[in-house]
């Protein structure tokens, strides 16, 4: 008996960059792996490594006990899955496509209506990290379904985390972490543009950016405490002072012809928090202006 015969069979629907990485990890761990992609011809290397490639998604679904979906978004994944409800019944469906908690819950309701065991997941690492001990993936949905397939799902990442029964939770955590990531990356690029406008090379500024990052772990911890308690100590750096600092950066950026859309948004939130009476509080008090913005 080969190693493969002990392992759960897995189908991966979607062979974009991420789908190929997922299928590669399952293959590498010895799972019988079937793959399908809308556009034919993707995944030659997976086939060379032993994957079965099918012409239709329905054939791919029928080949395995666990079906992993990794497509562009939930509109696409639902369009692909809708005609496959009967084929999916009795199998475990794991949707690792990124989208919103609402779409995850809609997909879960659809799956429940068709008797499909459904887990909703989110991938928090790039393709090159998939299959390593460091790879962070979130799952949410029925605990017994996660536990039944945990060893298979853990093949994709050593840092595989089950968040709870609410199918939306994986997307909640995913959206929150990416909110932090994208706004930080946007600030990083803007900062290089600001210094670069005065002839400072990226490489010259980079060491100081890295040093600045060292304060973040502590800032994350203290911000979490303040968010949870609703108490925002501001003795050392009150919002009124920070608002003036942000204004300086906006003026310097405008003077250099740089985009100030993101900074103006930050300043508007600061101003609203101050108008609500938080001028003497710390930066976390801006959450009072972030909430209920519409
Ligand atoms: P790609 O753009 O590389 O692949 C998109 C996939 O969706 C392809 O398989 C594509 O098929 C398919 N697709 C798009 N539109 C349709 C459609 N109308 N019908 C059927 N299939 C369709 O994306 P990734 O693989 O990079 O990402 C997939 C998911 O993984 C996304 O939700 C992404 O956010 C998430 N993710 C990706 C990461 C990454 O580093 N790449 C990191 C973390 C999460 P076709 O080849 O036919 O176009």
mmCIF file of C-alpha atoms and ligand atoms in Angstrom:
data_model
loop_
_atom_site.group_PDB
_atom_site.id
_atom_site.type_symbol
_atom_site.label_atom_id
_atom_site.label_comp_id
_atom_site.label_asym_id
_atom_site.label_seq_id
_atom_site.Cartn_x
_atom_site.Cartn_y
_atom_site.Cartn_z
ATOM 1 C CA UNK A 1 0.000 0.000 0.000
ATOM 2 C CA UNK A 2 1.458 3.382 -0.975
ATOM 3 C CA UNK A 3 1.560 6.356 1.331
ATOM 4 C CA UNK A 4 -1.170 7.998 -0.796
ATOM 5 C CA UNK A 5 -3.700 5.310 0.057
ATOM 6 C CA UNK A 6 -3.692 6.413 3.733
ATOM 7 C CA UNK A 7 -4.379 10.031 2.908
ATOM 8 C CA UNK A 8 -7.662 11.865 2.344
ATOM 9 C CA UNK A 9 -8.304 12.627 -1.312
ATOM 10 C CA UNK A 10 -8.417 16.343 -2.080
ATOM 11 C CA UNK A 11 -9.727 18.373 -5.011
ATOM 12 C CA UNK A 12 -8.587 21.932 -5.640
ATOM 13 C CA UNK A 13 -10.919 24.113 -7.735
ATOM 14 C CA UNK A 14 -8.983 27.041 -9.158
ATOM 15 C CA UNK A 15 -5.397 27.002 -10.357
ATOM 16 C CA UNK A 16 -4.436 30.618 -9.979
ATOM 17 C CA UNK A 17 -1.161 31.330 -8.219
ATOM 18 C CA UNK A 18 -2.638 30.351 -4.858
ATOM 19 C CA UNK A 19 -4.639 27.327 -6.041
ATOM 20 C CA UNK A 20 -1.489 25.881 -7.599
ATOM 21 C CA UNK A 21 0.424 26.391 -4.343
ATOM 22 C CA UNK A 22 -2.358 24.652 -2.364
ATOM 23 C CA UNK A 23 -2.505 21.701 -4.753
ATOM 24 C CA UNK A 24 1.292 21.466 -4.681
ATOM 25 C CA UNK A 25 1.278 21.278 -0.884
ATOM 26 C CA UNK A 26 -1.347 18.489 -0.866
ATOM 27 C CA UNK A 27 0.628 16.565 -3.472
ATOM 28 C CA UNK A 28 3.842 17.066 -1.532
ATOM 29 C CA UNK A 29 2.194 15.597 1.571
ATOM 30 C CA UNK A 30 1.039 12.533 -0.360
ATOM 31 C CA UNK A 31 -2.672 13.321 -0.732
ATOM 32 C CA UNK A 32 -4.330 12.002 -3.890
ATOM 33 C CA UNK A 33 -4.973 15.354 -5.560
ATOM 34 C CA UNK A 34 -7.392 16.329 -8.321
ATOM 35 C CA UNK A 35 -7.360 19.781 -9.887
ATOM 36 C CA UNK A 36 -9.628 21.845 -12.122
ATOM 37 C CA UNK A 37 -9.367 25.318 -13.599
ATOM 38 C CA UNK A 38 -11.727 27.295 -15.831
ATOM 39 C CA UNK A 39 -9.014 28.024 -18.381
ATOM 40 C CA UNK A 40 -7.430 24.764 -19.501
ATOM 41 C CA UNK A 41 -3.687 24.263 -19.548
ATOM 42 C CA UNK A 42 -2.845 25.491 -16.062
ATOM 43 C CA UNK A 43 -1.141 23.109 -13.634
ATOM 44 C CA UNK A 44 1.082 21.098 -16.007
ATOM 45 C CA UNK A 45 3.713 20.776 -13.294
ATOM 46 C CA UNK A 46 1.089 19.512 -10.835
ATOM 47 C CA UNK A 47 0.030 16.855 -13.330
ATOM 48 C CA UNK A 48 3.691 15.933 -13.844
ATOM 49 C CA UNK A 49 3.929 15.458 -10.056
ATOM 50 C CA UNK A 50 0.926 13.109 -10.003
ATOM 51 C CA UNK A 51 -2.182 15.283 -9.839
ATOM 52 C CA UNK A 52 -5.273 14.310 -11.825
ATOM 53 C CA UNK A 53 -6.605 17.197 -13.933
ATOM 54 C CA UNK A 54 -10.250 17.049 -14.993
ATOM 55 C CA UNK A 55 -12.069 18.807 -17.800
ATOM 56 C CA UNK A 56 -15.035 19.770 -15.630
ATOM 57 C CA UNK A 57 -15.442 20.994 -12.064
ATOM 58 C CA UNK A 58 -18.108 18.314 -11.460
ATOM 59 C CA UNK A 59 -15.655 15.498 -12.273
ATOM 60 C CA UNK A 60 -13.098 17.088 -9.977
ATOM 61 C CA UNK A 61 -15.590 17.334 -7.092
ATOM 62 C CA UNK A 62 -16.688 13.708 -7.466
ATOM 63 C CA UNK A 63 -13.050 12.544 -7.250
ATOM 64 C CA UNK A 64 -12.402 13.534 -3.624
ATOM 65 C CA UNK A 65 -13.623 13.600 -0.029
ATOM 66 C CA UNK A 66 -12.427 17.170 0.551
ATOM 67 C CA UNK A 67 -12.978 19.954 -1.981
ATOM 68 C CA UNK A 68 -10.885 23.102 -1.575
ATOM 69 C CA UNK A 69 -11.941 26.202 -3.499
ATOM 70 C CA UNK A 70 -9.553 29.059 -4.229
ATOM 71 C CA UNK A 71 -10.947 31.443 -6.832
ATOM 72 C CA UNK A 72 -10.983 35.163 -7.521
ATOM 73 C CA UNK A 73 -13.857 36.070 -5.152
ATOM 74 C CA UNK A 74 -17.143 34.685 -3.799
ATOM 75 C CA UNK A 75 -19.186 35.784 -6.814
ATOM 76 C CA UNK A 76 -16.933 33.531 -8.888
ATOM 77 C CA UNK A 77 -16.805 30.682 -6.369
ATOM 78 C CA UNK A 78 -20.590 30.673 -5.972
ATOM 79 C CA UNK A 79 -21.057 30.678 -9.753
ATOM 80 C CA UNK A 80 -18.744 27.667 -9.996
ATOM 81 C CA UNK A 81 -20.288 25.848 -7.000
ATOM 82 C CA UNK A 82 -24.000 26.459 -7.676
ATOM 83 C CA UNK A 83 -24.383 23.738 -10.321
ATOM 84 C CA UNK A 84 -22.321 21.308 -8.197
ATOM 85 C CA UNK A 85 -24.555 21.143 -5.119
ATOM 86 C CA UNK A 86 -25.610 17.523 -5.695
ATOM 87 C CA UNK A 87 -22.022 16.433 -6.359
ATOM 88 C CA UNK A 88 -20.798 18.188 -3.196
ATOM 89 C CA UNK A 89 -23.412 16.626 -0.915
ATOM 90 C CA UNK A 90 -21.721 14.340 1.613
ATOM 91 C CA UNK A 91 -18.276 15.841 0.995
ATOM 92 C CA UNK A 92 -16.442 18.558 2.896
ATOM 93 C CA UNK A 93 -16.206 21.877 1.097
ATOM 94 C CA UNK A 94 -13.487 24.300 2.223
ATOM 95 C CA UNK A 95 -13.590 27.734 0.603
ATOM 96 C CA UNK A 96 -10.215 29.492 0.868
ATOM 97 C CA UNK A 97 -11.205 32.326 -1.454
ATOM 98 C CA UNK A 98 -10.872 35.781 0.146
ATOM 99 C CA UNK A 99 -13.934 38.023 0.503
ATOM 100 C CA UNK A 100 -16.204 39.498 3.193
ATOM 101 C CA UNK A 101 -17.814 37.855 6.271
ATOM 102 C CA UNK A 102 -21.244 38.467 4.729
ATOM 103 C CA UNK A 103 -20.359 36.501 1.597
ATOM 104 C CA UNK A 104 -18.910 33.694 3.736
ATOM 105 C CA UNK A 105 -22.158 33.453 5.710
ATOM 106 C CA UNK A 106 -24.219 33.465 2.508
ATOM 107 C CA UNK A 107 -22.070 30.633 1.145
ATOM 108 C CA UNK A 108 -22.532 28.735 4.423
ATOM 109 C CA UNK A 109 -26.323 29.120 4.210
ATOM 110 C CA UNK A 110 -26.221 27.826 0.638
ATOM 111 C CA UNK A 111 -24.105 24.827 1.686
ATOM 112 C CA UNK A 112 -26.373 24.042 4.652
ATOM 113 C CA UNK A 113 -29.375 24.101 2.312
ATOM 114 C CA UNK A 114 -27.732 21.363 0.230
ATOM 115 C CA UNK A 115 -26.410 19.164 3.059
ATOM 116 C CA UNK A 116 -22.786 20.058 2.378
ATOM 117 C CA UNK A 117 -20.256 20.114 5.242
ATOM 118 C CA UNK A 118 -18.790 23.583 4.896
ATOM 119 C CA UNK A 119 -15.727 25.341 6.294
ATOM 120 C CA UNK A 120 -14.824 28.858 5.377
ATOM 121 C CA UNK A 121 -11.147 29.765 5.419
ATOM 122 C CA UNK A 122 -8.717 32.557 4.713
ATOM 123 C CA UNK A 123 -5.072 32.489 3.711
ATOM 124 C CA UNK A 124 -2.832 35.114 5.285
ATOM 125 C CA UNK A 125 0.460 34.361 3.566
ATOM 126 C CA UNK A 126 1.849 34.585 0.032
ATOM 127 C CA UNK A 127 2.082 31.513 -2.188
ATOM 128 C CA UNK A 128 5.746 30.866 -1.387
ATOM 129 C CA UNK A 129 4.923 30.294 2.292
ATOM 130 C CA UNK A 130 2.117 27.756 1.674
ATOM 131 C CA UNK A 131 2.995 24.319 3.056
ATOM 132 C CA UNK A 132 5.522 25.632 5.583
ATOM 133 C CA UNK A 133 5.375 25.723 9.374
ATOM 134 C CA UNK A 134 4.941 29.519 9.256
ATOM 135 C CA UNK A 135 1.922 29.604 6.942
ATOM 136 C CA UNK A 136 -1.075 31.236 8.685
ATOM 137 C CA UNK A 137 -4.548 30.077 7.631
ATOM 138 C CA UNK A 138 -7.833 30.697 9.434
ATOM 139 C CA UNK A 139 -10.852 28.378 9.416
ATOM 140 C CA UNK A 140 -14.370 28.831 10.730
ATOM 141 C CA UNK A 141 -17.505 26.702 10.665
ATOM 142 C CA UNK A 142 -18.631 23.517 12.417
ATOM 143 C CA UNK A 143 -15.912 22.287 14.793
ATOM 144 C CA UNK A 144 -16.536 18.558 14.034
ATOM 145 C CA UNK A 145 -15.932 19.191 10.308
ATOM 146 C CA UNK A 146 -12.701 21.065 11.078
ATOM 147 C CA UNK A 147 -11.517 18.349 13.472
ATOM 148 C CA UNK A 148 -12.315 15.591 10.982
ATOM 149 C CA UNK A 149 -10.139 17.230 8.341
ATOM 150 C CA UNK A 150 -7.656 19.113 10.499
ATOM 151 C CA UNK A 151 -4.658 16.956 9.613
ATOM 152 C CA UNK A 152 -5.389 17.406 5.894
ATOM 153 C CA UNK A 153 -5.871 21.179 6.214
ATOM 154 C CA UNK A 154 -2.734 21.530 8.343
ATOM 155 C CA UNK A 155 -0.715 20.379 5.309
ATOM 156 C CA UNK A 156 -1.245 23.890 3.923
ATOM 157 C CA UNK A 157 0.306 25.615 6.914
ATOM 158 C CA UNK A 158 1.693 24.846 10.349
ATOM 159 C CA UNK A 159 -0.106 27.903 11.694
ATOM 160 C CA UNK A 160 -3.624 26.690 10.893
ATOM 161 C CA UNK A 161 -6.099 28.239 13.328
ATOM 162 C CA UNK A 162 -9.733 27.279 13.994
ATOM 163 C CA UNK A 163 -11.650 30.417 15.051
ATOM 164 C CA UNK A 164 -15.159 29.198 15.843
ATOM 165 C CA UNK A 165 -18.545 28.081 14.547
ATOM 166 C CA UNK A 166 -19.540 31.367 12.856
ATOM 167 C CA UNK A 167 -18.559 30.891 9.205
ATOM 168 C CA UNK A 168 -17.820 34.604 8.889
ATOM 169 C CA UNK A 169 -14.990 34.593 11.441
ATOM 170 C CA UNK A 170 -12.168 33.644 9.073
ATOM 171 C CA UNK A 171 -13.054 36.604 6.854
ATOM 172 C CA UNK A 172 -13.456 38.888 9.891
ATOM 173 C CA UNK A 173 -9.863 38.162 10.963
ATOM 174 C CA UNK A 174 -8.626 38.230 7.348
ATOM 175 C CA UNK A 175 -10.240 41.604 6.604
ATOM 176 C CA UNK A 176 -8.943 43.114 9.856
ATOM 177 C CA UNK A 177 -5.365 41.955 9.321
ATOM 178 C CA UNK A 178 -5.392 43.090 5.694
ATOM 179 C CA UNK A 179 -6.913 46.433 6.747
ATOM 180 C CA UNK A 180 -3.803 46.955 8.910
ATOM 181 C CA UNK A 181 -1.498 45.590 6.199
ATOM 182 C CA UNK A 182 -2.744 47.641 3.245
ATOM 183 C CA UNK A 183 -3.020 50.931 5.109
ATOM 184 C CA UNK A 184 0.486 50.353 6.504
ATOM 185 C CA UNK A 185 1.883 49.512 3.055
ATOM 186 C CA UNK A 186 0.212 52.596 1.640
ATOM 187 C CA UNK A 187 1.840 54.739 4.342
ATOM 188 C CA UNK A 188 5.192 53.094 3.688
ATOM 189 C CA UNK A 189 5.096 53.889 -0.033
ATOM 190 C CA UNK A 190 3.926 57.462 0.667
ATOM 191 C CA UNK A 191 6.782 57.998 3.131
ATOM 192 C CA UNK A 192 9.351 56.920 0.532
ATOM 193 C CA UNK A 193 7.733 59.310 -1.962
ATOM 194 C CA UNK A 194 7.859 62.160 0.562
ATOM 195 C CA UNK A 195 11.544 61.721 1.375
ATOM 196 C CA UNK A 196 12.309 60.879 -2.251
ATOM 197 C CA UNK A 197 10.900 64.229 -3.395
ATOM 198 C CA UNK A 198 13.882 65.824 -1.627
ATOM 199 C CA UNK A 199 16.374 63.396 -3.163
ATOM 200 C CA UNK A 200 16.527 60.861 -0.303
ATOM 201 C CA UNK A 201 16.984 57.349 -1.679
ATOM 202 C CA UNK A 202 14.800 54.502 -0.429
ATOM 203 C CA UNK A 203 17.888 52.677 0.816
ATOM 204 C CA UNK A 204 18.922 55.695 2.875
ATOM 205 C CA UNK A 205 15.567 55.882 4.677
ATOM 206 C CA UNK A 206 14.934 52.139 5.004
ATOM 207 C CA UNK A 207 17.043 51.472 8.145
ATOM 208 C CA UNK A 208 15.077 54.087 10.084
ATOM 209 C CA UNK A 209 11.757 52.659 8.852
ATOM 210 C CA UNK A 210 12.821 49.268 10.159
ATOM 211 C CA UNK A 211 13.798 50.766 13.510
ATOM 212 C CA UNK A 212 10.381 52.429 13.714
ATOM 213 C CA UNK A 213 8.712 49.045 13.270
ATOM 214 C CA UNK A 214 10.234 47.843 16.536
ATOM 215 C CA UNK A 215 7.664 49.899 18.487
ATOM 216 C CA UNK A 216 4.747 48.123 16.790
ATOM 217 C CA UNK A 217 4.488 44.942 18.894
ATOM 218 C CA UNK A 218 4.058 47.006 22.045
ATOM 219 C CA UNK A 219 1.709 49.430 20.244
ATOM 220 C CA UNK A 220 -0.477 46.502 19.128
ATOM 221 C CA UNK A 221 -0.709 45.218 22.711
ATOM 222 C CA UNK A 222 -1.518 48.592 24.286
ATOM 223 C CA UNK A 223 -3.992 49.505 21.525
ATOM 224 C CA UNK A 224 -5.824 46.204 22.079
ATOM 225 C CA UNK A 225 -6.113 46.955 25.816
ATOM 226 C CA UNK A 226 -7.407 50.475 25.098
ATOM 227 C CA UNK A 227 -9.907 49.290 22.449
ATOM 228 C CA UNK A 228 -11.266 46.642 24.814
ATOM 229 C CA UNK A 229 -11.498 49.014 27.804
ATOM 230 C CA UNK A 230 -12.633 52.180 26.003
ATOM 231 C CA UNK A 231 -10.004 54.136 27.946
ATOM 232 C CA UNK A 232 -7.508 56.047 25.774
ATOM 233 C CA UNK A 233 -4.711 57.593 27.855
ATOM 234 C CA UNK A 234 -3.300 60.629 26.057
ATOM 235 C CA UNK A 235 -0.998 62.352 28.541
ATOM 236 C CA UNK A 236 2.144 61.725 26.471
ATOM 237 C CA UNK A 237 0.681 62.347 23.024
ATOM 238 C CA UNK A 238 -2.804 63.892 22.941
ATOM 239 C CA UNK A 239 -4.825 63.910 19.714
ATOM 240 C CA UNK A 240 -4.610 67.705 19.360
ATOM 241 C CA UNK A 241 -0.807 67.448 19.140
ATOM 242 C CA UNK A 242 -0.930 64.465 16.784
ATOM 243 C CA UNK A 243 -3.404 66.330 14.536
ATOM 244 C CA UNK A 244 -0.878 69.136 14.132
ATOM 245 C CA UNK A 245 1.785 66.555 13.215
ATOM 246 C CA UNK A 246 -0.426 65.021 10.550
ATOM 247 C CA UNK A 247 -1.121 68.523 9.203
ATOM 248 C CA UNK A 248 2.621 69.129 8.787
ATOM 249 C CA UNK A 249 2.964 65.974 6.695
ATOM 250 C CA UNK A 250 -0.046 66.947 4.571
ATOM 251 C CA UNK A 251 1.388 70.430 3.921
ATOM 252 C CA UNK A 252 4.849 69.062 3.083
ATOM 253 C CA UNK A 253 3.284 66.492 0.742
ATOM 254 C CA UNK A 254 1.093 69.066 -1.007
ATOM 255 C CA UNK A 255 4.115 71.330 -1.444
ATOM 256 C CA UNK A 256 5.852 68.478 -3.280
ATOM 257 C CA UNK A 257 2.858 67.659 -5.469
ATOM 258 C CA UNK A 258 2.153 64.323 -3.734
ATOM 259 C CA UNK A 259 -1.228 62.673 -3.273
ATOM 260 C CA UNK A 260 -2.699 63.411 0.167
ATOM 261 C CA UNK A 261 -5.917 61.381 -0.076
ATOM 262 C CA UNK A 262 -5.006 58.876 2.640
ATOM 263 C CA UNK A 263 -3.476 61.504 4.959
ATOM 264 C CA UNK A 264 -6.497 63.784 4.526
ATOM 265 C CA UNK A 265 -8.716 60.853 5.479
ATOM 266 C CA UNK A 266 -6.645 60.301 8.617
ATOM 267 C CA UNK A 267 -6.837 64.010 9.464
ATOM 268 C CA UNK A 268 -10.611 64.017 8.977
ATOM 269 C CA UNK A 269 -10.966 61.126 11.440
ATOM 270 C CA UNK A 270 -8.704 62.916 13.939
ATOM 271 C CA UNK A 271 -10.762 66.101 13.615
ATOM 272 C CA UNK A 272 -14.021 64.204 14.184
ATOM 273 C CA UNK A 273 -12.592 62.492 17.284
ATOM 274 C CA UNK A 274 -11.435 65.855 18.646
ATOM 275 C CA UNK A 275 -14.866 67.362 17.906
ATOM 276 C CA UNK A 276 -16.382 64.503 19.922
ATOM 277 C CA UNK A 277 -14.323 65.592 22.926
ATOM 278 C CA UNK A 278 -11.273 63.320 22.616
ATOM 279 C CA UNK A 279 -8.642 66.029 22.062
ATOM 280 C CA UNK A 280 -6.804 65.142 25.275
ATOM 281 C CA UNK A 281 -7.007 61.389 24.630
ATOM 282 C CA UNK A 282 -4.458 59.244 22.800
ATOM 283 C CA UNK A 283 -4.482 57.994 19.186
ATOM 284 C CA UNK A 284 -6.721 54.992 19.936
ATOM 285 C CA UNK A 285 -9.570 57.423 20.666
ATOM 286 C CA UNK A 286 -9.903 57.859 16.884
ATOM 287 C CA UNK A 287 -11.828 54.578 16.982
ATOM 288 C CA UNK A 288 -14.740 56.656 18.287
ATOM 289 C CA UNK A 289 -14.736 58.543 14.968
ATOM 290 C CA UNK A 290 -14.039 55.460 12.854
ATOM 291 C CA UNK A 291 -17.135 53.779 14.286
ATOM 292 C CA UNK A 292 -20.483 54.962 13.005
ATOM 293 C CA UNK A 293 -18.907 56.953 10.164
ATOM 294 C CA UNK A 294 -21.965 56.288 7.993
HETATM 295 P P1 LIG B 1 -5.379 34.416 -9.473
HETATM 296 O O1 LIG B 1 -5.824 35.707 -10.057
HETATM 297 O O2 LIG B 1 -3.986 33.947 -9.743
HETATM 298 O O3 LIG B 1 -6.379 33.251 -9.883
HETATM 299 C C1 LIG B 1 -7.764 33.480 -9.919
HETATM 300 C C2 LIG B 1 -8.471 32.173 -10.102
HETATM 301 O O4 LIG B 1 -9.877 32.448 -10.208
HETATM 302 C C3 LIG B 1 -8.054 31.437 -11.388
HETATM 303 O O5 LIG B 1 -8.157 30.062 -11.174
HETATM 304 C C4 LIG B 1 -9.132 31.923 -12.367
HETATM 305 O O6 LIG B 1 -9.327 31.037 -13.438
HETATM 306 C C5 LIG B 1 -10.334 31.894 -11.457
HETATM 307 N N1 LIG B 1 -11.439 32.672 -11.993
HETATM 308 C C6 LIG B 1 -11.523 34.011 -12.119
HETATM 309 N N2 LIG B 1 -12.716 34.353 -12.655
HETATM 310 C C7 LIG B 1 -13.387 33.184 -12.875
HETATM 311 C C8 LIG B 1 -14.670 32.883 -13.381
HETATM 312 N N3 LIG B 1 -15.506 33.853 -13.766
HETATM 313 N N4 LIG B 1 -15.015 31.574 -13.430
HETATM 314 C C9 LIG B 1 -14.191 30.603 -13.016
HETATM 315 N N5 LIG B 1 -12.947 30.820 -12.525
HETATM 316 C C10 LIG B 1 -12.559 32.103 -12.444
HETATM 317 O O7 LIG B 1 -5.626 34.561 -7.899
HETATM 318 P P2 LIG B 1 -4.890 33.798 -6.696
HETATM 319 O O8 LIG B 1 -4.790 32.359 -6.991
HETATM 320 O O9 LIG B 1 -3.662 34.550 -6.345
HETATM 321 O O10 LIG B 1 -5.919 34.077 -5.510
HETATM 322 C C11 LIG B 1 -7.040 33.250 -5.301
HETATM 323 C C12 LIG B 1 -7.621 33.618 -3.944
HETATM 324 O O11 LIG B 1 -6.606 33.457 -2.947
HETATM 325 C C13 LIG B 1 -8.070 35.091 -3.866
HETATM 326 O O12 LIG B 1 -9.257 35.179 -3.132
HETATM 327 C C14 LIG B 1 -6.921 35.764 -3.144
HETATM 328 O O13 LIG B 1 -7.322 36.921 -2.427
HETATM 329 C C15 LIG B 1 -6.484 34.653 -2.183
HETATM 330 N N6 LIG B 1 -5.125 34.832 -1.702
HETATM 331 C C16 LIG B 1 -4.080 34.927 -2.585
HETATM 332 C C17 LIG B 1 -2.797 35.181 -2.144
HETATM 333 C C18 LIG B 1 -1.642 35.278 -3.096
HETATM 334 O O14 LIG B 1 -0.507 35.543 -2.616
HETATM 335 N N7 LIG B 1 -1.815 35.049 -4.379
HETATM 336 C C19 LIG B 1 -2.526 35.372 -0.692
HETATM 337 C C20 LIG B 1 -3.673 35.193 0.150
HETATM 338 C C21 LIG B 1 -4.920 34.959 -0.331
HETATM 339 P P3 LIG B 1 -8.685 31.329 -14.884
HETATM 340 O O15 LIG B 1 -7.284 30.789 -14.817
HETATM 341 O O16 LIG B 1 -9.574 30.596 -15.803
HETATM 342 O O17 LIG B 1 -8.708 32.830 -15.096
#
